PDB file of N, CA and C in Angstrom:
ATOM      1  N   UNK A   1       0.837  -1.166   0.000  1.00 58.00           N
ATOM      2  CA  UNK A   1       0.000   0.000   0.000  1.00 58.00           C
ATOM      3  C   UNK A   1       0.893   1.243   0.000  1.00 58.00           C
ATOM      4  N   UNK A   2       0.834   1.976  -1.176  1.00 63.00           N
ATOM      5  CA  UNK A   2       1.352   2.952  -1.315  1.00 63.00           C
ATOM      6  C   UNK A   2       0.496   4.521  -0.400  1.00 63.00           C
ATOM      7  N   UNK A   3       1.281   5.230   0.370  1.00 65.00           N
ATOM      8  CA  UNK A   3       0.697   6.351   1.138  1.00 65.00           C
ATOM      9  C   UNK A   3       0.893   7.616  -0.190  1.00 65.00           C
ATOM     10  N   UNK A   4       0.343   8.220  -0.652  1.00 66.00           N
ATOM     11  CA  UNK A   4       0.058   9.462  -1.041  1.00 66.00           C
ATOM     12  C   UNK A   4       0.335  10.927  -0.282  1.00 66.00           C
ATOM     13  N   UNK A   5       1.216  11.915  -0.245  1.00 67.00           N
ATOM     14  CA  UNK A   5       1.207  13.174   0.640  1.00 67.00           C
ATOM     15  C   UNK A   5       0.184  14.117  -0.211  1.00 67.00           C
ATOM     16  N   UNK A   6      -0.834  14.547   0.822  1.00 66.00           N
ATOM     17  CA  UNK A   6      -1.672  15.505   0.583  1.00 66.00           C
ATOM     18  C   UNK A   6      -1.391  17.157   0.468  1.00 66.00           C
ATOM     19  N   UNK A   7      -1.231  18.198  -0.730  1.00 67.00           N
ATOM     20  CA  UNK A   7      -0.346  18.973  -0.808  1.00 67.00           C
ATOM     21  C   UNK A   7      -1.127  20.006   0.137  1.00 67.00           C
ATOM     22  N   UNK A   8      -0.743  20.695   1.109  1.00 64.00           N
ATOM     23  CA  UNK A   8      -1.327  21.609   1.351  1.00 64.00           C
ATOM     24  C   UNK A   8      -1.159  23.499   0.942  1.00 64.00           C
ATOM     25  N   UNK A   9      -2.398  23.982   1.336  1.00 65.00           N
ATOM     26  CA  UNK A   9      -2.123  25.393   0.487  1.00 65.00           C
ATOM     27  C   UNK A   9      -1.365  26.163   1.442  1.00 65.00           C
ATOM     28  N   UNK A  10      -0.499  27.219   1.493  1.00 62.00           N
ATOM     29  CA  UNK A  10      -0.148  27.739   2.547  1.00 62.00           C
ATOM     30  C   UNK A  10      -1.241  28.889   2.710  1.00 62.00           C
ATOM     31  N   UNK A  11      -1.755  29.105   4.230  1.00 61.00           N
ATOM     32  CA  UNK A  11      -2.163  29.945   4.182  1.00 61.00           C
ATOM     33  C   UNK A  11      -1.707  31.198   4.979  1.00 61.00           C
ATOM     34  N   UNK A  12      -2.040  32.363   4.397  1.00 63.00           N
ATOM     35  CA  UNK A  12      -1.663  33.831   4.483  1.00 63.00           C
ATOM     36  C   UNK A  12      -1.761  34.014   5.937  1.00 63.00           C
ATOM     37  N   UNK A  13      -0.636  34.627   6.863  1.00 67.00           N
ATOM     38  CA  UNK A  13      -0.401  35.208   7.327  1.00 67.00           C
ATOM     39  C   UNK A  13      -1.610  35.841   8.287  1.00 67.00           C
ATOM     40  N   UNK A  14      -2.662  35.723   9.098  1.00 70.00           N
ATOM     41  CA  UNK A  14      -3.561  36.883   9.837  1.00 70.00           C
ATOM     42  C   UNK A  14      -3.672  37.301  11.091  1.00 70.00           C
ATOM     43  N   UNK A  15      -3.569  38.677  11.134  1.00 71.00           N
ATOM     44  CA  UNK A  15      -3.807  39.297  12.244  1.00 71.00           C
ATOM     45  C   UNK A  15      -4.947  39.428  12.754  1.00 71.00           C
ATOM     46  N   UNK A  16      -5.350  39.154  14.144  1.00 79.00           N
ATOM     47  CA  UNK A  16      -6.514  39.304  14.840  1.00 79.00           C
ATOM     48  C   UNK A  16      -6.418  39.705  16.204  1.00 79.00           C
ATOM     49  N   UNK A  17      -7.176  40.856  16.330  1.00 86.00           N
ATOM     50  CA  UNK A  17      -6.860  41.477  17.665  1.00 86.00           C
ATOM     51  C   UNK A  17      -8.373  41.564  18.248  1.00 86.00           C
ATOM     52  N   UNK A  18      -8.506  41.160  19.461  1.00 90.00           N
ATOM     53  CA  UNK A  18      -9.810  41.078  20.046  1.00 90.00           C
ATOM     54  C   UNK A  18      -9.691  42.563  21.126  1.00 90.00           C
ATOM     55  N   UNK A  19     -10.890  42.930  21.016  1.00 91.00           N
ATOM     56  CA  UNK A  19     -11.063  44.873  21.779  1.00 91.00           C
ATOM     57  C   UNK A  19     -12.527  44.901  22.489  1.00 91.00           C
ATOM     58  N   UNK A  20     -12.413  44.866  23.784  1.00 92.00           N
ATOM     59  CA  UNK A  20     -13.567  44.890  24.469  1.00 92.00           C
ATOM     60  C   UNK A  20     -13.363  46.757  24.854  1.00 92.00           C
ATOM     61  N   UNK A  21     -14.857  47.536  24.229  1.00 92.00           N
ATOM     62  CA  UNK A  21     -14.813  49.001  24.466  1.00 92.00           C
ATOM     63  C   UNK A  21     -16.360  48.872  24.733  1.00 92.00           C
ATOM     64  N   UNK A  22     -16.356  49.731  25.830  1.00 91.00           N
ATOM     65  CA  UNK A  22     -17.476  49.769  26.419  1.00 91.00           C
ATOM     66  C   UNK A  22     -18.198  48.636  26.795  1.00 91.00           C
ATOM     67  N   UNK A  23     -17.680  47.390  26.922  1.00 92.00           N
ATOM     68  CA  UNK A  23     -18.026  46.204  27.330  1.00 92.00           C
ATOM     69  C   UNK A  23     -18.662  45.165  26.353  1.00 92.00           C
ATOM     70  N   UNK A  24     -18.586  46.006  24.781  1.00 92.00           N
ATOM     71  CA  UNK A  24     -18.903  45.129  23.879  1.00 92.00           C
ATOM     72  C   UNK A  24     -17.223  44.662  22.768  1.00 92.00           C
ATOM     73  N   UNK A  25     -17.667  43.604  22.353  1.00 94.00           N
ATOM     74  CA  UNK A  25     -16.504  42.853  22.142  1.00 94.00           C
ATOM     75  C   UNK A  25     -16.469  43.033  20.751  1.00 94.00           C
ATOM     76  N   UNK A  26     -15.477  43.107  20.073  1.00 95.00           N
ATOM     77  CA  UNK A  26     -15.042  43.329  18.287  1.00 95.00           C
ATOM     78  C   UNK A  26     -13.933  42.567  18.323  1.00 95.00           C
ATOM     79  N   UNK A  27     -13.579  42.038  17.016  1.00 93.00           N
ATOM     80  CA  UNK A  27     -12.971  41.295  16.582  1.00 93.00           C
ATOM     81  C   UNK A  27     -12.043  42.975  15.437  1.00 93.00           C
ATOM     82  N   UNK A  28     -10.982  42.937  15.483  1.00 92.00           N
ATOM     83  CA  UNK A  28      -9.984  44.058  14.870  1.00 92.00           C
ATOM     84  C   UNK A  28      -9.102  43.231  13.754  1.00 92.00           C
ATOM     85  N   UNK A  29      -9.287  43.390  12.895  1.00 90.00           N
ATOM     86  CA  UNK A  29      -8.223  43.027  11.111  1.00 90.00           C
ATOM     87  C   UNK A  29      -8.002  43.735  10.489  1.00 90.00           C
ATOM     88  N   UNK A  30      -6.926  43.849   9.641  1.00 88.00           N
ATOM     89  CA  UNK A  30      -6.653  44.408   8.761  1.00 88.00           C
ATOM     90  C   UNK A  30      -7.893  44.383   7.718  1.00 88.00           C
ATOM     91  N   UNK A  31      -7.825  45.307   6.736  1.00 88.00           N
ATOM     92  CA  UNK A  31      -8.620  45.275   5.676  1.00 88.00           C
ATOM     93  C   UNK A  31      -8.413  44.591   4.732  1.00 88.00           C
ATOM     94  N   UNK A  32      -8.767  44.216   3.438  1.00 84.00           N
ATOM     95  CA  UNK A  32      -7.987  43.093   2.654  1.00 84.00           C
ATOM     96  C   UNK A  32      -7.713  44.018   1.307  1.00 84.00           C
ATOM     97  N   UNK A  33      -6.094  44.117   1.232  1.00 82.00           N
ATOM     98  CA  UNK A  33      -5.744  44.704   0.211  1.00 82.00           C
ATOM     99  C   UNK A  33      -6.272  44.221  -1.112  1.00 82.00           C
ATOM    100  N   UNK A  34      -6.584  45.735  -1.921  1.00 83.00           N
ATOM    101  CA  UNK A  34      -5.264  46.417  -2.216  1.00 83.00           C
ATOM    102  C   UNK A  34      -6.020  48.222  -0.836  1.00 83.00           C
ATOM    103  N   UNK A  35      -7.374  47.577  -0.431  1.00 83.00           N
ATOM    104  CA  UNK A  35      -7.848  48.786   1.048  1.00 83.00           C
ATOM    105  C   UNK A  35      -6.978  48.709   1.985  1.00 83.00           C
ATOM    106  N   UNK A  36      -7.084  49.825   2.644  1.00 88.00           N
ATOM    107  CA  UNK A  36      -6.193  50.483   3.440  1.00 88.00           C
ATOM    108  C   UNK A  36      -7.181  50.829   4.845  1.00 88.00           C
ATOM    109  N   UNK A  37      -6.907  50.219   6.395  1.00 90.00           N
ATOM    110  CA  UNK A  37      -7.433  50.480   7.040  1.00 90.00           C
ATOM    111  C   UNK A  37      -7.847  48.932   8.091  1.00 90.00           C
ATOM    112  N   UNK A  38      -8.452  49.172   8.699  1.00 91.00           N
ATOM    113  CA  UNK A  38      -9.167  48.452   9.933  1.00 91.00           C
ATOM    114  C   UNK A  38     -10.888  47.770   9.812  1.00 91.00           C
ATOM    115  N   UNK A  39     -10.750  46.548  10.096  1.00 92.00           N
ATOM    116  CA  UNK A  39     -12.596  45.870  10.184  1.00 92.00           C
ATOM    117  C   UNK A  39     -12.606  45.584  11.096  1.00 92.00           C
ATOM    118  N   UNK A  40     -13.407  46.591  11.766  1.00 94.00           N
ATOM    119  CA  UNK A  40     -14.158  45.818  13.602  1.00 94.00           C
ATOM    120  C   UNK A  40     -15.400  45.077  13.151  1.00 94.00           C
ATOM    121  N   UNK A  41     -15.505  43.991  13.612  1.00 95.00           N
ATOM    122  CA  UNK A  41     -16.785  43.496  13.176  1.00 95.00           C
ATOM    123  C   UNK A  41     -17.160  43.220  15.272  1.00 95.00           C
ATOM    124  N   UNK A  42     -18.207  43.728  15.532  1.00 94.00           N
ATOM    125  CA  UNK A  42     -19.164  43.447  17.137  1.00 94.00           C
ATOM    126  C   UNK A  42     -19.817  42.574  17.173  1.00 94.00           C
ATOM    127  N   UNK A  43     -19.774  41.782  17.875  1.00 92.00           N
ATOM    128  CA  UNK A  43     -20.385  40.329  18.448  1.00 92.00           C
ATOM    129  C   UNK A  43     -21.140  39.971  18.108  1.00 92.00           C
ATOM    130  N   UNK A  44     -22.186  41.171  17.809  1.00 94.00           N
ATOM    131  CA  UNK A  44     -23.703  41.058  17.333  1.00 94.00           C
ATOM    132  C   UNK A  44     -23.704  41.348  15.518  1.00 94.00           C
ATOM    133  N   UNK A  45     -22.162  41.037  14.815  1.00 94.00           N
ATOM    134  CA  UNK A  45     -22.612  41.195  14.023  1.00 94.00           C
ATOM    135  C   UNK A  45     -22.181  42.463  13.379  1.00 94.00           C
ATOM    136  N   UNK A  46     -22.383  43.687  13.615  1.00 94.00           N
ATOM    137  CA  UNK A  46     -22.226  44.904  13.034  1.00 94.00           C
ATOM    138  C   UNK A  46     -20.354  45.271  12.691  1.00 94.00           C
ATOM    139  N   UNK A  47     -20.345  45.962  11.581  1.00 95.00           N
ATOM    140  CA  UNK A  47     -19.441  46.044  11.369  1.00 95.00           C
ATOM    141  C   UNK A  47     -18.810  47.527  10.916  1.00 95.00           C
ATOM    142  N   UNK A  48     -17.804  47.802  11.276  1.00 94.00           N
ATOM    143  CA  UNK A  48     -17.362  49.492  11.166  1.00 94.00           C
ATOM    144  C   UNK A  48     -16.191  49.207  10.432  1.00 94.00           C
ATOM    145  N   UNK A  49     -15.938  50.122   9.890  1.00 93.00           N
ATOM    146  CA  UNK A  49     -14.733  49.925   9.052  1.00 93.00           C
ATOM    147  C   UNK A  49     -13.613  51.483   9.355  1.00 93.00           C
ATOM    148  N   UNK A  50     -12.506  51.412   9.465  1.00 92.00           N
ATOM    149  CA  UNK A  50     -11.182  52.552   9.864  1.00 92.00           C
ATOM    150  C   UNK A  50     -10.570  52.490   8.766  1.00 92.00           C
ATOM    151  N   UNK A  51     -10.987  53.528   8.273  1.00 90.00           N
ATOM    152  CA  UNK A  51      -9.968  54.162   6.980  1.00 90.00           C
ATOM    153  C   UNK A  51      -9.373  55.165   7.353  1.00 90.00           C
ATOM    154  N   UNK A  52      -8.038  55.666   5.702  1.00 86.00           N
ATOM    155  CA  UNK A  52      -7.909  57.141   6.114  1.00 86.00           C
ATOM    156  C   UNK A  52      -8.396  57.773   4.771  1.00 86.00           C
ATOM    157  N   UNK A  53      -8.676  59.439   5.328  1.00 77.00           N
ATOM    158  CA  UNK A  53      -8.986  60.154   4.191  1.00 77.00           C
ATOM    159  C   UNK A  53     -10.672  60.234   4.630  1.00 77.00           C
ATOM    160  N   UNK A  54     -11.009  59.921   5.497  1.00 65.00           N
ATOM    161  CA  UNK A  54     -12.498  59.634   5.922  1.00 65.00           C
ATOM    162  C   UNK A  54     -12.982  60.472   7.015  1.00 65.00           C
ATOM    163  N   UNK A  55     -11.519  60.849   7.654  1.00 66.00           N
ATOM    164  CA  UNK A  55     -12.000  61.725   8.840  1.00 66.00           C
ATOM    165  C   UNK A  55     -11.705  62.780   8.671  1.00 66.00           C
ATOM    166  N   UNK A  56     -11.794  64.186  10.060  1.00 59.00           N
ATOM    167  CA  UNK A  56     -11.619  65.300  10.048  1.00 59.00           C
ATOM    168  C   UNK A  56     -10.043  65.717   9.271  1.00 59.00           C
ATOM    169  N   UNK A  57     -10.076  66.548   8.266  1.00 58.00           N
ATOM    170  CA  UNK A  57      -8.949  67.026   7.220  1.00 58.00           C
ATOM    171  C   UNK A  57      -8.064  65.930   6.698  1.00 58.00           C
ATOM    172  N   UNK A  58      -9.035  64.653   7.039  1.00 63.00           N
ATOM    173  CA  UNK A  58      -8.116  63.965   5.889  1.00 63.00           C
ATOM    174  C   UNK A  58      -7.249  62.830   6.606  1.00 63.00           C
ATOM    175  N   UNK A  59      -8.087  62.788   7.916  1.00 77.00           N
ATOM    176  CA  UNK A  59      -6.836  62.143   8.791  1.00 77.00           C
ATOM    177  C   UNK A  59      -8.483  60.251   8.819  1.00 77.00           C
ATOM    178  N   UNK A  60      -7.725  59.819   9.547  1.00 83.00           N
ATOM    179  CA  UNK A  60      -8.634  58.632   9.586  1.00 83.00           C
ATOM    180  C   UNK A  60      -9.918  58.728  10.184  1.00 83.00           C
ATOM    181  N   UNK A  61     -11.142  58.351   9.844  1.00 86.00           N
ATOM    182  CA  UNK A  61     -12.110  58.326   9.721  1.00 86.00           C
ATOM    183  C   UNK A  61     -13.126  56.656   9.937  1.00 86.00           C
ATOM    184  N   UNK A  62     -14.280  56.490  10.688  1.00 90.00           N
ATOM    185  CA  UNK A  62     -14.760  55.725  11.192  1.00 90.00           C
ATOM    186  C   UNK A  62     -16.521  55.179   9.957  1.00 90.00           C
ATOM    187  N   UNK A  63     -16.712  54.500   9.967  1.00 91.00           N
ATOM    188  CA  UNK A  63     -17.961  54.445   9.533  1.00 91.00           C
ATOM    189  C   UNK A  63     -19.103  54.490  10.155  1.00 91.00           C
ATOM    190  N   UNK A  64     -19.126  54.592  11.459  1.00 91.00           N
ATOM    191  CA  UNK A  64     -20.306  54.308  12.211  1.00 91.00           C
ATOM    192  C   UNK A  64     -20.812  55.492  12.034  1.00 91.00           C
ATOM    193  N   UNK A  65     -22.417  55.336  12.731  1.00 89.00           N
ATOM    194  CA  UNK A  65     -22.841  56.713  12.408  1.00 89.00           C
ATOM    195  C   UNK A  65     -22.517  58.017  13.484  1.00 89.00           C
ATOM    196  N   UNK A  66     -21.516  57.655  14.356  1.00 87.00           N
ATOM    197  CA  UNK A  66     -21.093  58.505  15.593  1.00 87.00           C
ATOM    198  C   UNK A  66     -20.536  59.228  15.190  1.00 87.00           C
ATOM    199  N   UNK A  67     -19.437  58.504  14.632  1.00 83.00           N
ATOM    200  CA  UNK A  67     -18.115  59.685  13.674  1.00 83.00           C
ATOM    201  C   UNK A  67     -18.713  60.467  13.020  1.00 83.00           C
ATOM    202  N   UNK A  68     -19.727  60.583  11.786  1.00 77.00           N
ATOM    203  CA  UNK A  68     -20.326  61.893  11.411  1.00 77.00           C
ATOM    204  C   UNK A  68     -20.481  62.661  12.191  1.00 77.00           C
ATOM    205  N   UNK A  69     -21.235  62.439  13.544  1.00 74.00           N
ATOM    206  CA  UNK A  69     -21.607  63.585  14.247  1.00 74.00           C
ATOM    207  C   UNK A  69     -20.679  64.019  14.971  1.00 74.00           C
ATOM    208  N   UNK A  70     -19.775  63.277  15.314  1.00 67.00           N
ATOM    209  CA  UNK A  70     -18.233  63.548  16.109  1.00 67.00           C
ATOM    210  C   UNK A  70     -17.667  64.041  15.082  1.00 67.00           C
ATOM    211  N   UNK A  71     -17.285  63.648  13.797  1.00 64.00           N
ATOM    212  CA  UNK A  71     -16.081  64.870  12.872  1.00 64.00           C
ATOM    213  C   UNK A  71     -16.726  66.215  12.907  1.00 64.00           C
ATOM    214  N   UNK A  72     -17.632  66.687  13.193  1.00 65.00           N
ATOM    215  CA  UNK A  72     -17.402  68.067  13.350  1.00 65.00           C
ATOM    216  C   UNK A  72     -17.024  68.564  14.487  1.00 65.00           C
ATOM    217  N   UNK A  73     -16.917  67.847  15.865  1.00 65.00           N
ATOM    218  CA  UNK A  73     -16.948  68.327  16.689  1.00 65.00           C
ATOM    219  C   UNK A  73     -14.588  67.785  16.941  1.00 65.00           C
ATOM    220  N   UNK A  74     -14.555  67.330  16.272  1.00 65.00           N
ATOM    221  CA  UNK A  74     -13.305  66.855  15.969  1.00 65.00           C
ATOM    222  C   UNK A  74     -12.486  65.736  17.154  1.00 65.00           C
ATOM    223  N   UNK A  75     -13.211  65.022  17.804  1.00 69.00           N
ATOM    224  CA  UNK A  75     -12.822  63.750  18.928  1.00 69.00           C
ATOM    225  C   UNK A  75     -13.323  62.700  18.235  1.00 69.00           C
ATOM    226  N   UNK A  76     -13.684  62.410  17.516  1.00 80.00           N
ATOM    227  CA  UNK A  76     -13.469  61.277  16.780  1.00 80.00           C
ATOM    228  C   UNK A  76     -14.767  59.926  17.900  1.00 80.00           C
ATOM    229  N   UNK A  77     -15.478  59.086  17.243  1.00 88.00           N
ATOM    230  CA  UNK A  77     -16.021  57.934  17.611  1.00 88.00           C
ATOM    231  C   UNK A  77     -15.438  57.391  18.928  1.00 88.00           C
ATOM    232  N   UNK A  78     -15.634  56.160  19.587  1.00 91.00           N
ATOM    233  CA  UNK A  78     -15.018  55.126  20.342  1.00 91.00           C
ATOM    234  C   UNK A  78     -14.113  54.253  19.785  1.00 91.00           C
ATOM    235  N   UNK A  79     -14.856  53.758  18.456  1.00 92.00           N
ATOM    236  CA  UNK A  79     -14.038  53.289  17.837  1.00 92.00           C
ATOM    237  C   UNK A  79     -12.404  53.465  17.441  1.00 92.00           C
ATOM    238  N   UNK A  80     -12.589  55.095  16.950  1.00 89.00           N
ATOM    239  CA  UNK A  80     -11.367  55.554  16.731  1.00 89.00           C
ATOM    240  C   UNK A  80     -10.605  55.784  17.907  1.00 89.00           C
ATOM    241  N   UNK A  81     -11.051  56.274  19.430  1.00 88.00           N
ATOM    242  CA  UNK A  81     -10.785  56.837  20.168  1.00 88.00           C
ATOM    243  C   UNK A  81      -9.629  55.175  20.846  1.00 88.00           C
ATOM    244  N   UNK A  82     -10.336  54.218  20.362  1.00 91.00           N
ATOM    245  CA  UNK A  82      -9.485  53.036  20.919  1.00 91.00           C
ATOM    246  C   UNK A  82      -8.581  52.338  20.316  1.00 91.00           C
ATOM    247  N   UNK A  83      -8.806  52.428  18.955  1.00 88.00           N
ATOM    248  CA  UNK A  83      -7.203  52.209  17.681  1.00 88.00           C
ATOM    249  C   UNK A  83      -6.166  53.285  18.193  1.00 88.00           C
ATOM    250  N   UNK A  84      -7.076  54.538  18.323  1.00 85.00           N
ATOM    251  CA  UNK A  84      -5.664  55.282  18.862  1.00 85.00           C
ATOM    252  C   UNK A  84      -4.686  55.001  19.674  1.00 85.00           C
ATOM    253  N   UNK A  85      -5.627  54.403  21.242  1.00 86.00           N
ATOM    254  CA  UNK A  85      -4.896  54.345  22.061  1.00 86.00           C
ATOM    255  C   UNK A  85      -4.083  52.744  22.042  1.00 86.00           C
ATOM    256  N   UNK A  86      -4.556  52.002  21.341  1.00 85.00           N
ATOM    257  CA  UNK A  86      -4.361  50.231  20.702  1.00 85.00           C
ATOM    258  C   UNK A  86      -2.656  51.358  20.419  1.00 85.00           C
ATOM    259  N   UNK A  87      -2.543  52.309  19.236  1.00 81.00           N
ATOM    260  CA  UNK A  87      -1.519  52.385  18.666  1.00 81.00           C
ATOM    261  C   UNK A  87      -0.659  52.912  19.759  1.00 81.00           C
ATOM    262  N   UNK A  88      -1.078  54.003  20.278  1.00 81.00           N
ATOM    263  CA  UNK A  88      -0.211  54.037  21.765  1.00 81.00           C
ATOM    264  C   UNK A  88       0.680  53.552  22.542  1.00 81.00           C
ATOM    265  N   UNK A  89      -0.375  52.607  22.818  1.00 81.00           N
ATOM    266  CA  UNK A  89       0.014  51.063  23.535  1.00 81.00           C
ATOM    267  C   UNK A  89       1.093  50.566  23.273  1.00 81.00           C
ATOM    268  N   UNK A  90       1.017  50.333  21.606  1.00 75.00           N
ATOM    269  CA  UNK A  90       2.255  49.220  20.862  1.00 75.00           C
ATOM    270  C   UNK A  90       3.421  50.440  20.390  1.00 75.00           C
ATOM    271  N   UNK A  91       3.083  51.697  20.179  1.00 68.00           N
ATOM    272  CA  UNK A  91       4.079  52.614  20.034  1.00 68.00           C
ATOM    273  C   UNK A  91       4.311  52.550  18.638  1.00 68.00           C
ATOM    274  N   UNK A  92       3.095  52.380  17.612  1.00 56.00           N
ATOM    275  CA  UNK A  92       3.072  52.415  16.334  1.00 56.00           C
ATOM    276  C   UNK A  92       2.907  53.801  15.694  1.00 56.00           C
ATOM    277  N   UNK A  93       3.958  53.759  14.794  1.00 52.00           N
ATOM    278  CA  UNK A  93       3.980  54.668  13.880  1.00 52.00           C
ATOM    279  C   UNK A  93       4.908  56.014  14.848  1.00 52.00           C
ATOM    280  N   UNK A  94       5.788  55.345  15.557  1.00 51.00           N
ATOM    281  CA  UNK A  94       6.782  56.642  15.959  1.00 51.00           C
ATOM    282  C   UNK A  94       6.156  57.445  17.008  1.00 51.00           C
ATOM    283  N   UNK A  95       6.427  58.611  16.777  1.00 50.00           N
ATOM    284  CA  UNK A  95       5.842  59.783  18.575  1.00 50.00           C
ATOM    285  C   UNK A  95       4.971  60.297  17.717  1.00 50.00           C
ATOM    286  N   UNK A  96       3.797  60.212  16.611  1.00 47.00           N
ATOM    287  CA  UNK A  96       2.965  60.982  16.316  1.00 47.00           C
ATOM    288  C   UNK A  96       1.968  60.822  17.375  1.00 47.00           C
TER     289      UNK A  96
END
């Protein structure tokens, strides 16, 4: 009896970061290139998406419907308010 090796595919590389804000839970990924940005998808389902070019002058921007009413007032969603501090945290992207 001859054994056969089954080829497998490699698969890609993924990041997954779990974010409890305000006591509800999201799942945090990258976007899937060739997009640029962040997919929170919430427990229940709903899903927000972190781009840039979306928010106040051009800087990153939220989809939910909070951030509209927050970019004028220029503090940004929860959402955003917690990638920020996520980037903080890890000390991404230098002392901006």
């Amino acid at each position: 009896m001859t054994k056969t090796k089954t080829k497998r595919t490699k698969q890609p590389n993924q990041l997954q970061i779990h974010l409890l804000i305000n006591g509800r839970s999201y799942v945090v990924r990258p976007l899937i290139p060739p997009a640029i940005g962040l997919d929170l998808l919430r427990d229940d389902g709903v899903r927000h998406q972190i781009t840039p070019g979306a928010g106040v002058e051009g800087g990153w921007g939220c989809s939910c419907p909070d951030s509209f009413f927050r970019k004028k007032r220029g503090n940004g969603c929860k959402h955003l308010r917690a990638i920020k501090a996520l980037r903080h945290l890890f000390n991404m992207g230098g002392n901006r």
